[in-house]
Structures are given as C-alpha cells and as structure tokens.
Coordinates of C-alpha atoms in Angstrom, one line a residue:
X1 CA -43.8 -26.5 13.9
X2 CA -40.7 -27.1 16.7
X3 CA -38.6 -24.3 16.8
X4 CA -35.3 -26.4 16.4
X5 CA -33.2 -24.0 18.6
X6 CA -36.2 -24.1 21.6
X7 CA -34.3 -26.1 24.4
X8 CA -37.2 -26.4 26.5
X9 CA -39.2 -28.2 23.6
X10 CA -39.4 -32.3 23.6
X11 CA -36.5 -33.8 22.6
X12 CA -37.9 -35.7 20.2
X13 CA -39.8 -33.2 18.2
X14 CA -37.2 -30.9 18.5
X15 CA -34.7 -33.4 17.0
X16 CA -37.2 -33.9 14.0
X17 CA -37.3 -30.0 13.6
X18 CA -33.7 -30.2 13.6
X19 CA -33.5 -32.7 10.4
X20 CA -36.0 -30.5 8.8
X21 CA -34.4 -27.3 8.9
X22 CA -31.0 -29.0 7.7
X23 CA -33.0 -30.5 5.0
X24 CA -34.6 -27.0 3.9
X25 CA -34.2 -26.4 0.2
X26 CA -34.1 -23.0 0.6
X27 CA -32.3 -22.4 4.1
X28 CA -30.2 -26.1 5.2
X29 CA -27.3 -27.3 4.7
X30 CA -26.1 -27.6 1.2
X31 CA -24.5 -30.9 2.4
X32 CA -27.5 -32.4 4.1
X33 CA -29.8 -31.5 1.3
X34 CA -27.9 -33.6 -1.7
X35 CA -27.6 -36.2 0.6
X36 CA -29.9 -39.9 -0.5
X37 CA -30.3 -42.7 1.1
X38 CA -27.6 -44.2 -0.3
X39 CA -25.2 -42.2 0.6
X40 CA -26.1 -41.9 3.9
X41 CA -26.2 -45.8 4.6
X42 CA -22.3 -46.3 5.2
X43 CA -22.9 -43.7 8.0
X44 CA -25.7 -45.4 9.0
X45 CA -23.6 -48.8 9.1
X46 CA -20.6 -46.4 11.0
X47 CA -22.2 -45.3 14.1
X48 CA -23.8 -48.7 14.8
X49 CA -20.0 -49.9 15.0
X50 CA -19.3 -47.1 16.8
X51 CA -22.2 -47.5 19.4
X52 CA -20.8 -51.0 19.8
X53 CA -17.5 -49.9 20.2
X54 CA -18.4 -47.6 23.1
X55 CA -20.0 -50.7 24.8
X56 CA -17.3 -52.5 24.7
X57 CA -15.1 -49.5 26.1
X58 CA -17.5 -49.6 29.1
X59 CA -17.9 -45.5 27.7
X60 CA -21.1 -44.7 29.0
X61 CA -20.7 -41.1 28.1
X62 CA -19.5 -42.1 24.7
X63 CA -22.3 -44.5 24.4
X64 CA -24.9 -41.6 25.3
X65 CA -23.4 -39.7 22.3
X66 CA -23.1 -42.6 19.9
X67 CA -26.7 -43.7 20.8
X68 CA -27.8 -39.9 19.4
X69 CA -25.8 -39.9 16.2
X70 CA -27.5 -43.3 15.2
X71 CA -30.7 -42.3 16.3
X72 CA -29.6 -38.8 14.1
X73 CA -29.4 -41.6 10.9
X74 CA -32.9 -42.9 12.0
X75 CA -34.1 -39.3 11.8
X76 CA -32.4 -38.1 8.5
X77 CA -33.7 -41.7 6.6
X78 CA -37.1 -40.8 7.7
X79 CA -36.9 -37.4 6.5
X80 CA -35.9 -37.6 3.3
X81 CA -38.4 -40.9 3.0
X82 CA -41.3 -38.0 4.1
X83 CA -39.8 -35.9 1.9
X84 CA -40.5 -38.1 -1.2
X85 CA -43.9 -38.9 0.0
X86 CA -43.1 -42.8 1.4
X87 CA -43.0 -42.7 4.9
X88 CA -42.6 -40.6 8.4
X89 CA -40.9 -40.6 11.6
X90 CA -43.9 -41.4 13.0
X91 CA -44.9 -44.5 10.6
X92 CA -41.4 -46.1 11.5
X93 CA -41.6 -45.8 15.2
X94 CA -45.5 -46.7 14.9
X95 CA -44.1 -49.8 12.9
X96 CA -41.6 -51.0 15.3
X97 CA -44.1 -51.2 18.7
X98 CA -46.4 -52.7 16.4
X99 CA -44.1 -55.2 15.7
X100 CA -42.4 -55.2 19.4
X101 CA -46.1 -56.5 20.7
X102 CA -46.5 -58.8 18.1
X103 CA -43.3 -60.8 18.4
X104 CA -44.3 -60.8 22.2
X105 CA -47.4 -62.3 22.5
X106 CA -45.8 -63.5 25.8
X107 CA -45.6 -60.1 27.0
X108 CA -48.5 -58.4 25.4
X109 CA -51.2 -61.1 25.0
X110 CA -50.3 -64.1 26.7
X111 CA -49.9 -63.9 30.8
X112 CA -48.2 -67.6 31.2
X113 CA -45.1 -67.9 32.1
X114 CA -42.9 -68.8 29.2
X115 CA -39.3 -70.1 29.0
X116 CA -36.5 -68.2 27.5
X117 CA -35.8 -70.8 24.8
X118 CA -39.7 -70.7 24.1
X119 CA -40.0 -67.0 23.9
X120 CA -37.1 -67.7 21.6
X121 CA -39.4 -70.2 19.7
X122 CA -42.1 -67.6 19.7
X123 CA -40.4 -64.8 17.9
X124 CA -38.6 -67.1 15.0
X125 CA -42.0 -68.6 14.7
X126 CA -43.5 -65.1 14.2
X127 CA -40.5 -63.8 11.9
X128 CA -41.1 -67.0 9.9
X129 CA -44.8 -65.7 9.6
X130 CA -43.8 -62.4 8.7
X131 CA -41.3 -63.3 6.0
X132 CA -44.4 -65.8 4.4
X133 CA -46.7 -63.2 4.7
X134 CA -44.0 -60.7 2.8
X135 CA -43.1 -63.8 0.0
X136 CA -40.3 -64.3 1.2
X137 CA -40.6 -67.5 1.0
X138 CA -36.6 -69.1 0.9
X139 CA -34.8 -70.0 4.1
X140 CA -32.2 -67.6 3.0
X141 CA -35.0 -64.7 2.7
X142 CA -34.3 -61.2 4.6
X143 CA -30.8 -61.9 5.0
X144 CA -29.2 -58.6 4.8
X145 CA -26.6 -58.0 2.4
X146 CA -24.9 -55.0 4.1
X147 CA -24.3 -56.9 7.2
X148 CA -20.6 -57.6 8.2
X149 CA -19.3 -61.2 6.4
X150 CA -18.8 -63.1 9.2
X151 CA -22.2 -62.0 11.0
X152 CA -24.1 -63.0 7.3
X153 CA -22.4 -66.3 6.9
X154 CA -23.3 -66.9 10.8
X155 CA -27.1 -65.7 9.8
X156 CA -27.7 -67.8 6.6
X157 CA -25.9 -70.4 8.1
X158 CA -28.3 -70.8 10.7
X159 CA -31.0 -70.6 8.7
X160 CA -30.3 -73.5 6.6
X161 CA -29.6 -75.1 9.7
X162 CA -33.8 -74.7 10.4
X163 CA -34.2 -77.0 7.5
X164 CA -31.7 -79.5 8.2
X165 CA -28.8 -78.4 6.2
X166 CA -26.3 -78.5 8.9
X167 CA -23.2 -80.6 10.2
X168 CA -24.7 -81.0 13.3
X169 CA -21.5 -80.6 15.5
X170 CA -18.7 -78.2 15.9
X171 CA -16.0 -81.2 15.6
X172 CA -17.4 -82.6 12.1
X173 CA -17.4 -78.7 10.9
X174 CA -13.9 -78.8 11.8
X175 CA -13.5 -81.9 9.6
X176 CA -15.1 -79.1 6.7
X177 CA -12.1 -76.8 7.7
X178 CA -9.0 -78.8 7.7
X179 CA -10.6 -79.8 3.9
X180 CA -11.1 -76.3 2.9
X181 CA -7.3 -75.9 4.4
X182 CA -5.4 -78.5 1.9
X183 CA -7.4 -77.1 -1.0
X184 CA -5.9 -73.7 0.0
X185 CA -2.6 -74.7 0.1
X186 CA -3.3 -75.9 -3.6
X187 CA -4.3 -72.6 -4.8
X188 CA -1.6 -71.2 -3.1
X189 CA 0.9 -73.1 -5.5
X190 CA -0.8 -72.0 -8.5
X191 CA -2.0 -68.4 -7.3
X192 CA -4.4 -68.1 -9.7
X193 CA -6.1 -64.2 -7.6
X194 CA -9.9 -65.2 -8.5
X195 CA -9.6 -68.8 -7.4
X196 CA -7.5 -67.8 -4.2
X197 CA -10.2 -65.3 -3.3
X198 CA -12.9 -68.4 -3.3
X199 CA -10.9 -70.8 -1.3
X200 CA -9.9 -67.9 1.8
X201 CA -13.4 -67.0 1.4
X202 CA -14.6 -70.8 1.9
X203 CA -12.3 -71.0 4.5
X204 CA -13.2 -68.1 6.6
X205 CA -17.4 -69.4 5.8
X206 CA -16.0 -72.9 7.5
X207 CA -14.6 -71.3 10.2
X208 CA -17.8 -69.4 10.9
X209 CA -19.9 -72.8 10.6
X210 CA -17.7 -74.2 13.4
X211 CA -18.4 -70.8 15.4
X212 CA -21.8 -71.0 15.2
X213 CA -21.9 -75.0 16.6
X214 CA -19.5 -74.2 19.2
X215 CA -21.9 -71.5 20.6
X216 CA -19.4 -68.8 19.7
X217 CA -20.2 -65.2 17.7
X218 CA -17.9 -65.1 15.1
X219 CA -18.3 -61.3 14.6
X220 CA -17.4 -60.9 18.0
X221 CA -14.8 -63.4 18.4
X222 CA -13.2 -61.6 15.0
X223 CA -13.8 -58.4 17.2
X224 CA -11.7 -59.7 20.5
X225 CA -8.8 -60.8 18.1
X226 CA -8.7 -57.9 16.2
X227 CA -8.3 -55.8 19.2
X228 CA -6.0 -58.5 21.3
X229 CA -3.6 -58.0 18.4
X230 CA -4.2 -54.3 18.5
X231 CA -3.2 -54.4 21.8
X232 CA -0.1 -56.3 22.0
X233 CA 1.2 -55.6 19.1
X234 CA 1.2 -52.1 20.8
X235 CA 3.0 -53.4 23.5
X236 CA 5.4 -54.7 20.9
X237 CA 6.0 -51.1 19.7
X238 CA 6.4 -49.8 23.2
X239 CA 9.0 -52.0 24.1
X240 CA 10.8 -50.9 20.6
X241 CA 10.4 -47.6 21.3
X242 CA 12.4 -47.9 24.9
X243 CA 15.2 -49.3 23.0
X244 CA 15.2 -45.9 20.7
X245 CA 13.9 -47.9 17.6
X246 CA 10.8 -48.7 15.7
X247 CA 9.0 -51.2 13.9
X248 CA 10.6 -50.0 11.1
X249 CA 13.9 -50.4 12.4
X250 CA 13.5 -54.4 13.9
X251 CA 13.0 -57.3 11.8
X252 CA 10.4 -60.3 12.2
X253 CA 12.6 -62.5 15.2
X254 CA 12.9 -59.8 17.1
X255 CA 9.4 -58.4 17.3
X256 CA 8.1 -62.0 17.4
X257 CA 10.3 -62.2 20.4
X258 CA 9.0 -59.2 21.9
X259 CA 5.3 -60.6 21.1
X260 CA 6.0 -63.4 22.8
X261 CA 7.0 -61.3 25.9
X262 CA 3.5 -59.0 25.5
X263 CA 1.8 -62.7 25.8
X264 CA 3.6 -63.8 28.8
X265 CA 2.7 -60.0 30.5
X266 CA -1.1 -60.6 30.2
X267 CA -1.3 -63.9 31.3
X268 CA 0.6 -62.9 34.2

C-alpha cells in the first residue's frame, strides 16, 4: 500500500492512497467518510464548470489545479464504488482506453487516411452500436439528465435530427420561435405560473433548435452573454461609482444610458 504522505511515490497511486486514507472508517475524515455518490455529484458537476471556466480565463495555472480537483471526483467515485464491491480505479480507467481504441478504429486498427467528418461518422456509428448493444434502443437514449438545459435540448435535439425529426434550417426554426413568442405574450396576460413556465421553457428549447442549425453552441453562446453582461454591467457600476453613487442610488434611464456608453467603449 502507497504511503499517502511519500512525495517521491507515483502520483497516481499516491493520489489513490490519498482517497483511501480519507475514506478510513476508523482514521479519515468524518466528512469524506458519510459522503455517497450522490452527494458528491453536484461537486462533481462544479469543478467541471470550473475547469471550463479556467479555459476560458486563459488560467493555465488555475487550469492545472481545476484539472486535479476533478480528477480528485474521479478518484473519490471510484473509491467509494470499490468500497461497496462494484468497481475500481483501475476498472474505470481500463474502461475508458478500451473504449478510446474502439471508437478509433481509425487510429488503432485501421491505417487509411480518414476525413474528419468520417472519423466523425465513425464514432456516432460506434456509440449507436454501443447504446444497441446496452438496449438502449430510443434516439433519445443516454441522454444525460444532469447535463446543463441548454446543452440537453442541443443533445436530444440532435438526436432526433438522426432520424429526420428536424426543421432542416436555422431560418424555418426561427419561424418555430417567433410562434412560441406570441404564445408567450398570451400567457403573459393571463399569468397562470405553471403554464408561463412551459411557454419560457419552449421558448428557450426553440431558441436552442435555431442554435444548433446555425452551427452555434448554445451553452456556450449562453456562456459569452452571461459574462458580456457581467462585464459591462460592471462597467455600468464603475462609472456610478465615480459619480459617488450606486446602483442603488440611479434608476433604469440612467444606467441604461451608461450601458449604452460600456457598448460604445468595447466596440471602440
């Protein structure tokens, strides 16, 4: 067994001695040791965001870091997993290259010369295998439910799109939109809260659908507004703030003014 506090050992066992010794009935972490798998999974979910996040900071250092603590979920889902008897560290990872070779056959088994759109073909022809060969027999199959909204609706809408169900173009999506706006406007005059909550939601689902068809990520065109609003809206309160006030203390035409103003500064 890894002596978790050896510094000289390899990384990777020493990591896996690590988890272990938190896990320790007897001598870990009281924390650690109630912890399951579900409880655990919104971290999980959390430092993939955050490993994203560092990307798109450019944080290299930050990314090294964010890399360990999800690769520390990794770790702490396969031990408790060994701890019940299910599976090991080793099983997963032993899983995943298995898999790696097989969805490239391009790689591993084939030497031709293959296209980036048919190495595309390849893999969603394998997955499709994979999924039959698991029952999953549906085109919505495997989805994940814990993944964010707009990347889900993106997923299962492109799935459907495999089997024809599909508007074919971003412009007659659009159509789909502007019809999903006038029957939020309705609900809006009756705001009825369960009925509202379908309509945005079938709003935002058509918005996705014209994502997807104009080539665009939703989730990461969601991401780029969020923070372009973060980041003006900042600007906003900075400009406040050299006038001895805050948000608090302006109203709407004046900090629309001043957002206008943040605009005009970036396109400059």
């Amino acid at each position: 067994m890894t002596d978790p506090t050896d510094t000289k050992a390899p990384p990777m066992a020493r990591l896996l001695a690590v988890m272990a010794k938190l896990r320790d009935p007897a001598t870990g972490c009281p924390w650690d040791i109630e912890q399951s798998f579900a409880t655990i999974a919104p971290y999980t979910i959390e430092e993939a965001y955050e490993v994203a996040d560092a990307i798109a900071k450019n944080d290299m250092p930050g990314l090294r870091e964010e890399l360990g603590d999800l690769l520390f979920q990794v770790v702490f889902h396969a031990r408790m997993a060994e701890e019940d008897r299910l599976f090991a560290f080793d099983d997963v990872a032993r899983n995943l290259a298995d898999k790696m070779i097989r969805r490239h056959p391009h790689v591993f088994a084939k030497p031709e010369d293959k296209t980036s759109e048919e190495q595309s073909e390849a893999w969603e022809a394998v997955k499709a295998h994979e999924r039959q060969s698991k029952a999953l027999s549906g085109a919505l199959d495997g989805v994940p439910l814990a993944l964010p909204a707009a990347m889900r609706a993106q997923k299962l809408q492109k799935r459907a799109s495999r089997v024809g169900f599909d508007w074919g173009t971003a412009g007659a999506a659009l159509d789909k939109v502007e019809e999903e706006v006038q029957e939020l406007r309705v609900e809006l005059a009756v705001a009825e809260p369960k009925k509202l909550e379908e309509e945005v939601g079938d709003l935002m689902f058509a918005i996705v659908n014209v994502a997807r068809l104009a080539g665009v990520d939703a989730e990461a065109a969601l991401r780029a507004a969020n923070a372009k609003f973060e980041r003006r809206f900042r600007r906003v309160e900075e400009k406040l703030f050299d006038k001895g006030r805050t948000p608090a203390e302006s109203d709407l035409a004046e900090m629309d003014k001043l957002w206008d103003e943040a605009k005009k500064e970036e396109r400059a």
